mmCIF file of C-alpha atoms and ligand atoms in Angstrom:
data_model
loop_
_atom_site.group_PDB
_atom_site.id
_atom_site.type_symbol
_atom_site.label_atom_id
_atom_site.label_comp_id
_atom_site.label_asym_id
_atom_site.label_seq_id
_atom_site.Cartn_x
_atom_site.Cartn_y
_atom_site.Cartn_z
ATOM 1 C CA UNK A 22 95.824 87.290 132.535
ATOM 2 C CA UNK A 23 93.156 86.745 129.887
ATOM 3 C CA UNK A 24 92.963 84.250 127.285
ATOM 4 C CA UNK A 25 90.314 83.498 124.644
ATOM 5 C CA UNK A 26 88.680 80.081 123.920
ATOM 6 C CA UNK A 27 87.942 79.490 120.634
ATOM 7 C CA UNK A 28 84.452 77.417 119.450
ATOM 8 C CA UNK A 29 85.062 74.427 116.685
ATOM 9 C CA UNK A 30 83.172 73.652 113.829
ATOM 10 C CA UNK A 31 82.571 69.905 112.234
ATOM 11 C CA UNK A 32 83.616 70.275 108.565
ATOM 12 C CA UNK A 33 83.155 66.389 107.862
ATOM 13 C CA UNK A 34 81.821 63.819 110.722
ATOM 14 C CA UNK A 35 81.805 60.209 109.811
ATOM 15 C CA UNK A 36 80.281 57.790 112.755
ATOM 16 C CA UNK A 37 82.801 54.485 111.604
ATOM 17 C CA UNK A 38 81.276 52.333 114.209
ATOM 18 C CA UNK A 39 80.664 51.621 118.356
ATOM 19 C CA UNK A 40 83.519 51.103 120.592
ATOM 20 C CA UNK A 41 83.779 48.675 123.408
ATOM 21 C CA UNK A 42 83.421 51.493 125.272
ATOM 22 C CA UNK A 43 80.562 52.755 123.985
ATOM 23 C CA UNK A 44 81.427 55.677 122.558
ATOM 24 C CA UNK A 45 81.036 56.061 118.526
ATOM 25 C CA UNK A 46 84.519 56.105 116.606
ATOM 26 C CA UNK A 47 84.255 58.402 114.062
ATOM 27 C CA UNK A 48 86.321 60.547 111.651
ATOM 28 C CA UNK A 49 85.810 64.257 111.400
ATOM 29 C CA UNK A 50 87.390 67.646 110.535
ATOM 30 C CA UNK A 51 87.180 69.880 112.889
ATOM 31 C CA UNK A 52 88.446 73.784 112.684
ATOM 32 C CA UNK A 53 88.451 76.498 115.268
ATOM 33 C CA UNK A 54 86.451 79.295 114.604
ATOM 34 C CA UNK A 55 86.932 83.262 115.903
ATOM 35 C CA UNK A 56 83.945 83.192 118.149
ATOM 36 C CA UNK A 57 84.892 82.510 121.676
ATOM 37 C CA UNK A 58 84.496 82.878 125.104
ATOM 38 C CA UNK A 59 87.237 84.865 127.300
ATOM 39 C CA UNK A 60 88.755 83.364 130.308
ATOM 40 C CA UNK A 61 90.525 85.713 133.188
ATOM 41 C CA UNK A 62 93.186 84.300 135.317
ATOM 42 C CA UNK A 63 93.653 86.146 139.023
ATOM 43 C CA UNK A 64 95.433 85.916 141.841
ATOM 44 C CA UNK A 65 93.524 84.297 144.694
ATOM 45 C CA UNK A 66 93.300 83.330 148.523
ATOM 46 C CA UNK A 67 91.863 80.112 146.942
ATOM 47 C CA UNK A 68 90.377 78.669 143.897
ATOM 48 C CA UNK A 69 87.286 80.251 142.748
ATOM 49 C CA UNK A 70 85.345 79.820 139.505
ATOM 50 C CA UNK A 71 82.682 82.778 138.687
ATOM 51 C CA UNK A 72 80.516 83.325 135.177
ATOM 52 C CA UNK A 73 78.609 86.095 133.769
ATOM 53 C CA UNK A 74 75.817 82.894 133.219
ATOM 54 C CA UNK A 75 75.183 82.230 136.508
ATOM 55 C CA UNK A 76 73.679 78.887 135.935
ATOM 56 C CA UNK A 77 77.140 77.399 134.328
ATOM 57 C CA UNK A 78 78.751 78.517 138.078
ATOM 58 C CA UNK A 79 78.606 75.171 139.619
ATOM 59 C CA UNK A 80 81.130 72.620 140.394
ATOM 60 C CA UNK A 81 80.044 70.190 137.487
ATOM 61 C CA UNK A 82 81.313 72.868 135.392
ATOM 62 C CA UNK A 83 84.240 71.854 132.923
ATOM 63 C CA UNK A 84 86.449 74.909 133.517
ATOM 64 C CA UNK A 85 86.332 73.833 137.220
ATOM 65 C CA UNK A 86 86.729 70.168 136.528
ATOM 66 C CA UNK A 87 89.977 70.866 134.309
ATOM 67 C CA UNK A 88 91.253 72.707 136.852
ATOM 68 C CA UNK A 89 91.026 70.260 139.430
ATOM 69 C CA UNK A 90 92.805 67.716 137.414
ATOM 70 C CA UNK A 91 95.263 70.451 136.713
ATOM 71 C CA UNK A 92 96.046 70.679 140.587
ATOM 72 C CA UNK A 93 96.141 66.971 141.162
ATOM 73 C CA UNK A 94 98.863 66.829 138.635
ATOM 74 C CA UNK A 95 100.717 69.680 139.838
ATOM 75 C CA UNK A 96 100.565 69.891 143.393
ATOM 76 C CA UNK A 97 100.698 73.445 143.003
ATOM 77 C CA UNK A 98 98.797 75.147 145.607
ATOM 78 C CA UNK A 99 95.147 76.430 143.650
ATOM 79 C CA UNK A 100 95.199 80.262 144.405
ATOM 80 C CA UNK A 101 93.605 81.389 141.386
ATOM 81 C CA UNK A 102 90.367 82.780 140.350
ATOM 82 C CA UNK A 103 88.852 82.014 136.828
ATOM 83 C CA UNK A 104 85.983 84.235 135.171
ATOM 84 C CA UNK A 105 84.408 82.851 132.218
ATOM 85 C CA UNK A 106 82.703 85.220 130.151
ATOM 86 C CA UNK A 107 80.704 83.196 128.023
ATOM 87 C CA UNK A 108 80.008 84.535 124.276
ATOM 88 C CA UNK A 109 79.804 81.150 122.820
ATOM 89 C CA UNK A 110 76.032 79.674 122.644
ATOM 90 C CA UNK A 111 75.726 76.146 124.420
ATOM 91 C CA UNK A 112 74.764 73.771 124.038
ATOM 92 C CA UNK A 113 75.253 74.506 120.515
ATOM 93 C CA UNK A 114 77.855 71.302 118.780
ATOM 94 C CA UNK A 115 80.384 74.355 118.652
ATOM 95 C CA UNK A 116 82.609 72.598 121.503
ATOM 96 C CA UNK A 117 82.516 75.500 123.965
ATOM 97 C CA UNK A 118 82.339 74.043 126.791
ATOM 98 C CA UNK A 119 85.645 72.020 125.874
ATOM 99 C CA UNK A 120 87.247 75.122 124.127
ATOM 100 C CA UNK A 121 86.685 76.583 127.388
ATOM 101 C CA UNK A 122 87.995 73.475 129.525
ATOM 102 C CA UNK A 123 91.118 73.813 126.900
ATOM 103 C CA UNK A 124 91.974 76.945 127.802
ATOM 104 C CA UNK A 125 91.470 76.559 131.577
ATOM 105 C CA UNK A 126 94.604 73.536 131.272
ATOM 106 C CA UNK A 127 96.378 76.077 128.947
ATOM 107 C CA UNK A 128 95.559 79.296 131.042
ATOM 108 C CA UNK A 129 96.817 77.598 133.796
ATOM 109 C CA UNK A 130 99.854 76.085 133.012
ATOM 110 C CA UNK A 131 100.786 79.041 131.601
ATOM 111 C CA UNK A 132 99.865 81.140 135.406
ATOM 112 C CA UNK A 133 102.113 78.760 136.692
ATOM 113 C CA UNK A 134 105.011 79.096 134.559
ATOM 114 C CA UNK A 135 104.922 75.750 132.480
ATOM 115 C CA UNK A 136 104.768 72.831 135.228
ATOM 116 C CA UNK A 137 103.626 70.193 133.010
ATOM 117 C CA UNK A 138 104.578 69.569 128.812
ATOM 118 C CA UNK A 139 102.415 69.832 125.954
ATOM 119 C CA UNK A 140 101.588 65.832 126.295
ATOM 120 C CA UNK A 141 100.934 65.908 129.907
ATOM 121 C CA UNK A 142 98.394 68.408 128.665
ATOM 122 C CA UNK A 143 96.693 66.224 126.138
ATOM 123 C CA UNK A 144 96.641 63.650 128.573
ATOM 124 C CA UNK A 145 94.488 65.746 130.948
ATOM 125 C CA UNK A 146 92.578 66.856 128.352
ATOM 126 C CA UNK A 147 91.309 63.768 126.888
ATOM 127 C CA UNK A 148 89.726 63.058 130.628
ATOM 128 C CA UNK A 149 87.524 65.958 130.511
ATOM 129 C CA UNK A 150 85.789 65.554 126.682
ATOM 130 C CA UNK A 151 85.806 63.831 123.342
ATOM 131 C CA UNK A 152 86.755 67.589 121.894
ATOM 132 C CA UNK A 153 89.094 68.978 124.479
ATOM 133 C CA UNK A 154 92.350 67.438 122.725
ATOM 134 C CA UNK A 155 91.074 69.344 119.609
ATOM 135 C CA UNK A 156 90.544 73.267 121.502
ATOM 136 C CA UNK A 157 93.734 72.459 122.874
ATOM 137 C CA UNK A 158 95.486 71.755 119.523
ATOM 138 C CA UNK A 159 93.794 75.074 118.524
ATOM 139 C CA UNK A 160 94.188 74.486 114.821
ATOM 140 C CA UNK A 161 92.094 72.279 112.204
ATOM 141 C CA UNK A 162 92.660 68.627 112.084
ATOM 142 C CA UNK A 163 91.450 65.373 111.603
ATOM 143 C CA UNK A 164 90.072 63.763 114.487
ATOM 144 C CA UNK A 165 89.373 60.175 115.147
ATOM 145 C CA UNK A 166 89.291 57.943 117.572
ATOM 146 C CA UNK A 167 86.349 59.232 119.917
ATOM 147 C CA UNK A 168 87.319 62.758 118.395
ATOM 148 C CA UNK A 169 90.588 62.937 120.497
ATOM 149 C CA UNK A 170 93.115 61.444 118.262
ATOM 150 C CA UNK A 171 94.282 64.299 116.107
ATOM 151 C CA UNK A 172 96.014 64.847 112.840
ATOM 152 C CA UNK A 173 96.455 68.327 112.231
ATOM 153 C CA UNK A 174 95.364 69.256 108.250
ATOM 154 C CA UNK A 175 96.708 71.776 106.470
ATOM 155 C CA UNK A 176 95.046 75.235 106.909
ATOM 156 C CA UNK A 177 91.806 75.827 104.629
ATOM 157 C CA UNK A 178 93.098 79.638 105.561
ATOM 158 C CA UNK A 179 90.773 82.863 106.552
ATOM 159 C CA UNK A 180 86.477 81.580 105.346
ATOM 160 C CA UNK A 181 83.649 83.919 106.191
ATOM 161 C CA UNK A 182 80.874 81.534 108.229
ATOM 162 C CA UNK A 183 77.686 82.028 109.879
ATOM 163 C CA UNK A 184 76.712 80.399 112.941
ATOM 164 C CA UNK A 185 72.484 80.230 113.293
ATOM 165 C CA UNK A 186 70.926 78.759 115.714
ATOM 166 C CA UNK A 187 67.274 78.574 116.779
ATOM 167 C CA UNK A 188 65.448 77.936 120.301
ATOM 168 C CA UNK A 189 65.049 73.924 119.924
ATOM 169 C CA UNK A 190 67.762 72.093 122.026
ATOM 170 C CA UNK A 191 69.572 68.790 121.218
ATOM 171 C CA UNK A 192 71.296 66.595 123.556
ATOM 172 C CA UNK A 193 74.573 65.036 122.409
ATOM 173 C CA UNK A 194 73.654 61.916 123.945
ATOM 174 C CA UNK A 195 70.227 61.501 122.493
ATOM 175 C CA UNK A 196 71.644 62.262 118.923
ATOM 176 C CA UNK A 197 74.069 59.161 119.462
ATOM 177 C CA UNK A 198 70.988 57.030 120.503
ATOM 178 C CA UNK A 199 68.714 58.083 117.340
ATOM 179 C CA UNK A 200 71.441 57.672 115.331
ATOM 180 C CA UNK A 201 72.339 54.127 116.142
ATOM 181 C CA UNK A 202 68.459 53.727 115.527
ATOM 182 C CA UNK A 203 68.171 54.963 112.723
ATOM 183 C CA UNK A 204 70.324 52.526 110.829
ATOM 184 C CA UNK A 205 71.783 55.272 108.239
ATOM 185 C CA UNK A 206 74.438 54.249 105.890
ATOM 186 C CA UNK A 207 77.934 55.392 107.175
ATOM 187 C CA UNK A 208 79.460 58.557 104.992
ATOM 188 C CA UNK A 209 82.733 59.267 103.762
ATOM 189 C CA UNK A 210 82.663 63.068 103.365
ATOM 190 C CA UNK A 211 86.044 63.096 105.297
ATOM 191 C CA UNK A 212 88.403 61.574 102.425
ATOM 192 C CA UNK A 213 86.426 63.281 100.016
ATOM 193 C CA UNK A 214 87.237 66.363 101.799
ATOM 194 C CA UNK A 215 90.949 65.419 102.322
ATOM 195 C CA UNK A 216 91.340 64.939 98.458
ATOM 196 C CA UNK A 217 90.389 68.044 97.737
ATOM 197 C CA UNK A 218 92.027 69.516 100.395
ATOM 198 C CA UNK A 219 95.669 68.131 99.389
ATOM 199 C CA UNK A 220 94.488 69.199 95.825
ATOM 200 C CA UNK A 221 93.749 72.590 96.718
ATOM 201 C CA UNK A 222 90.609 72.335 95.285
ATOM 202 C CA UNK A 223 88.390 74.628 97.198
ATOM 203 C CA UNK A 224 85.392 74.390 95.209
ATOM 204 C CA UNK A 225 85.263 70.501 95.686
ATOM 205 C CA UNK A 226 86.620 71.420 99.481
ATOM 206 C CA UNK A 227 83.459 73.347 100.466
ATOM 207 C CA UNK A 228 81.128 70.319 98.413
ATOM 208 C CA UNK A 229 82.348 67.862 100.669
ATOM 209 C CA UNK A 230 81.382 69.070 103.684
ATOM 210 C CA UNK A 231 78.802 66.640 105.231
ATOM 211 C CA UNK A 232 77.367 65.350 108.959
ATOM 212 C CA UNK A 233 76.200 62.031 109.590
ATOM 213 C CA UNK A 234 73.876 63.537 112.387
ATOM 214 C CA UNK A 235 72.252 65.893 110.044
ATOM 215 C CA UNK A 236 69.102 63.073 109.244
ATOM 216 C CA UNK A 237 68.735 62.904 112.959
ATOM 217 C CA UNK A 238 68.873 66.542 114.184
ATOM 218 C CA UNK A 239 66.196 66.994 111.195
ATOM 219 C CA UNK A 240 64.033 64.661 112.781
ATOM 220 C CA UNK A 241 64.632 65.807 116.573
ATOM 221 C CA UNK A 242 64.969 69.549 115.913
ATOM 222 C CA UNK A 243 63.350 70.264 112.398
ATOM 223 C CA UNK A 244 64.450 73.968 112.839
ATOM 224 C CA UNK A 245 68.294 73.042 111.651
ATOM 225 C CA UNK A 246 66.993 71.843 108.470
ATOM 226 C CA UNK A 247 65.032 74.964 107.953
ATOM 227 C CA UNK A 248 68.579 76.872 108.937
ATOM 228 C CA UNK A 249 70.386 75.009 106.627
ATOM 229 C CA UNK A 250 68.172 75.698 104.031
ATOM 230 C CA UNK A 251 68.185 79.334 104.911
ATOM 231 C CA UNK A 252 71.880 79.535 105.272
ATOM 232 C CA UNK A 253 72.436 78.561 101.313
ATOM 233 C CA UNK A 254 69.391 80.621 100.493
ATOM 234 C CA UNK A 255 71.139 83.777 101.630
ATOM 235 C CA UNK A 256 74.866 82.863 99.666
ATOM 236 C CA UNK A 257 76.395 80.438 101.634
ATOM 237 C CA UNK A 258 78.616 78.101 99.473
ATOM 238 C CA UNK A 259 78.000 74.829 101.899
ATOM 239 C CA UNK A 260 75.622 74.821 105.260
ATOM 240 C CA UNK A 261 76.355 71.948 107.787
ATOM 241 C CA UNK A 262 75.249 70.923 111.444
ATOM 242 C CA UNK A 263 77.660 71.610 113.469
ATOM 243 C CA UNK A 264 78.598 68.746 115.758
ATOM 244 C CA UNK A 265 75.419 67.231 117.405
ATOM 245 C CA UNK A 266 73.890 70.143 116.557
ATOM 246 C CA UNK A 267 71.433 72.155 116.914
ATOM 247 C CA UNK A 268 73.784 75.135 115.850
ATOM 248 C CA UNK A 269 74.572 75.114 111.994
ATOM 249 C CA UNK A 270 77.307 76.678 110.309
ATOM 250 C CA UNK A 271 77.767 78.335 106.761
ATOM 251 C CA UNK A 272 80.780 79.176 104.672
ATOM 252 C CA UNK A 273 80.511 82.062 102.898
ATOM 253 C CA UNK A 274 82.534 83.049 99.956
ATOM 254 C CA UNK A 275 82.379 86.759 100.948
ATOM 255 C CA UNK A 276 82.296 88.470 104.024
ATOM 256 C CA UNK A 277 79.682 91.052 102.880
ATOM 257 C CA UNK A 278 77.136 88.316 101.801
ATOM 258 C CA UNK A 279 77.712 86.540 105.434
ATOM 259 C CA UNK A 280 77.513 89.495 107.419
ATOM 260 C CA UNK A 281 73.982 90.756 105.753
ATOM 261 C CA UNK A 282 72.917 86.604 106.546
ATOM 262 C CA UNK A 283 73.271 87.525 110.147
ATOM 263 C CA UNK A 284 70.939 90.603 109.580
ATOM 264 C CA UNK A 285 68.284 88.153 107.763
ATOM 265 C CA UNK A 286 68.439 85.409 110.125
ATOM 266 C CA UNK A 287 68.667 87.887 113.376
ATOM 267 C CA UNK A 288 65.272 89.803 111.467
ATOM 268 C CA UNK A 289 63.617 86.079 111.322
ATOM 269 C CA UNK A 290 64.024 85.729 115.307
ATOM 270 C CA UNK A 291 67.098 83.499 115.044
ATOM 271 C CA UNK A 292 70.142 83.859 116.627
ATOM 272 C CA UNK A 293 73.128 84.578 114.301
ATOM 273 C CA UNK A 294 76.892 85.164 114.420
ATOM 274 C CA UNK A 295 79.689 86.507 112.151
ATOM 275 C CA UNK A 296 82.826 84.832 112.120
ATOM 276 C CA UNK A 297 85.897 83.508 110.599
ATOM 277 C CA UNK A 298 87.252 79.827 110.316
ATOM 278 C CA UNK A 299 90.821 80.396 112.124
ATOM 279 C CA UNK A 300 93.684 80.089 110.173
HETATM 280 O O1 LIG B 419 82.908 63.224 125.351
HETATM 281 P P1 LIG B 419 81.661 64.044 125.391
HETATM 282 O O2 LIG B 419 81.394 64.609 126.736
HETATM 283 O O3 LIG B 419 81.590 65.044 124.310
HETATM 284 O O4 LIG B 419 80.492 63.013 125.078
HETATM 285 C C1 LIG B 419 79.130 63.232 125.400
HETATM 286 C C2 LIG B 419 78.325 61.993 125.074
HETATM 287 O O5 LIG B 419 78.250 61.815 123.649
HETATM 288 C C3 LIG B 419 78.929 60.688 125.580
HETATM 289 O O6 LIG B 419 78.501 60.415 126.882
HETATM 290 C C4 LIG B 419 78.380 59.666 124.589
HETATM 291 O O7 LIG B 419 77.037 59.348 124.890
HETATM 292 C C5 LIG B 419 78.347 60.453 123.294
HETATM 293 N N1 LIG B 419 79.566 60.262 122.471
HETATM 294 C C6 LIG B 419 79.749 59.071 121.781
HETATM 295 N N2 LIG B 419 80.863 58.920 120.995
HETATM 296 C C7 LIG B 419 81.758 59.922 120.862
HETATM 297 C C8 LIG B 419 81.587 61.140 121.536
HETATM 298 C C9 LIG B 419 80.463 61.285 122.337
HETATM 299 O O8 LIG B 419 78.925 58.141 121.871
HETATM 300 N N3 LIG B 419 82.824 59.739 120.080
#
């Protein structure tokens, strides 16, 4: 059995605050996106968990730490092998590690034959990741909370984006820290967003998009504010960080215009990908 797992981007992502906890609330729209990794479920003496990246095969891996809570909750015996052929660039802010976790509970529970409901799912889920709940949901929504407490959105249907990324790296904890230190004023792209969403107002839809992170990522990783720059240089209608970064996204307007980005960026030693905002 195969399944796909499909990355996220951030359209909007408001920090609101710090939680007792210590994690950031925040408000943000997040959409799945067509690039994604594929997952292959086999029959198997026992569990095993193999990659075409041979570093990600190790035990601290999420696919293999959804699956485990998967079996706890189950009791079902773990005779399964998972491949993970990994198309998604990490660490990235495109949530492919979770997408991949996602589809790992979903992969499984569909191998063996439903054992636990939808919310049992989402329960697990929430363990492994702030962005798990959302892959799992697999469609756009509004996520607050730490990211897993999810209102879906309407669709903002079928958008042309770019994904570009450079070689600078970015961890997600470190862009938490240097945010909180840098004092910045908290946004509200996310209602702005919303209203135009419920208006139908594209135009105003793609002018909303925002990341609070963005100040921070230009500091840590100057190269996203160079892609960002690039992206809108080349026709995109709105380019973002995605996430904690460092990948950025554009939405594109038409696919043409996107796909000859991806030749531009790709020519200026960046790595580039066409996709499509899922619908
Ligand atoms: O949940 P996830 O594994 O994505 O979180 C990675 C790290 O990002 C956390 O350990 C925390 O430092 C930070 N984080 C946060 N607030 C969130 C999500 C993540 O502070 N809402």
């Amino acid at each position: 059995m195969k399944i796909t797992a499909n990355a996220k981007i951030n359209l909007t992502l408001d920090i609101t605050g710090i939680r007792p906890d210590g994690f950031h609330s925040l408000r943000s729209v997040m959409v799945p996106i067509s690039l994604c990794d594929e997952l292959t479920f086999e029959e198997n003496e026992k569990f095993a968990f193999s990659c075409d990246i041979k570093a990600l095969e190790t035990n601290d891996n999420l696919c293999v730490r959804a699956a485990k809570l998967f079996f706890e909750k189950t009791k079902k015996p773990d005779g399964v092998s998972i491949h993970l052929q990994k198309n998604i660039p990490f660490p990235a802010g495109l949530g492919g590690g979770s997408a991949d976790a996602a589809a790992v509970l979903k992969g499984l529970n569909s191998f063996y034959g439903m054992p636990i409901c939808e919310n049992a799912l989402f329960e697990l889920a929430e363990k492994l990741g702030s962005d798990v709940s959302l892959c799992l949901l697999g469609r756009g929504a509004l996520c607050e909370g730490r990211g897993e407490v999810l209102t879906p959105i309407k669709s903002i249907g079928v958008m042309p984006v770019v994904i570009a990324i450079g070689e600078g790296r970015l961890s997600t904890p470190d862009v938490y820290r240097r945010y909180d230190a840098m004092n910045l004023p908290v946004r509200n792209d996310t209602d702005f967003f919303l209203s135009a969403l419920a208006a139908n107002d594209r135009e105003r839809l793609l002018s909303s998009l925002g990341n609070a992170f963005e100040p921070v990522a230009d500091e840590l990783c100057p190269e996203t504010k160079t892609l960002r720059k690039r992206l809108s240089e080349l026709g995109a209608a709105n380019a973002r960080l995605s996430g904690s970064g460092p990948s950025v996204f554009g939405i594109f307007n038409d696919e043409q215009t996107a796909r000859l980005a991806v030749d531009v960026l790709e020519s200026e030693g960046f790595s580039a990908y066409f996709c499509k905002t899922v619908k």
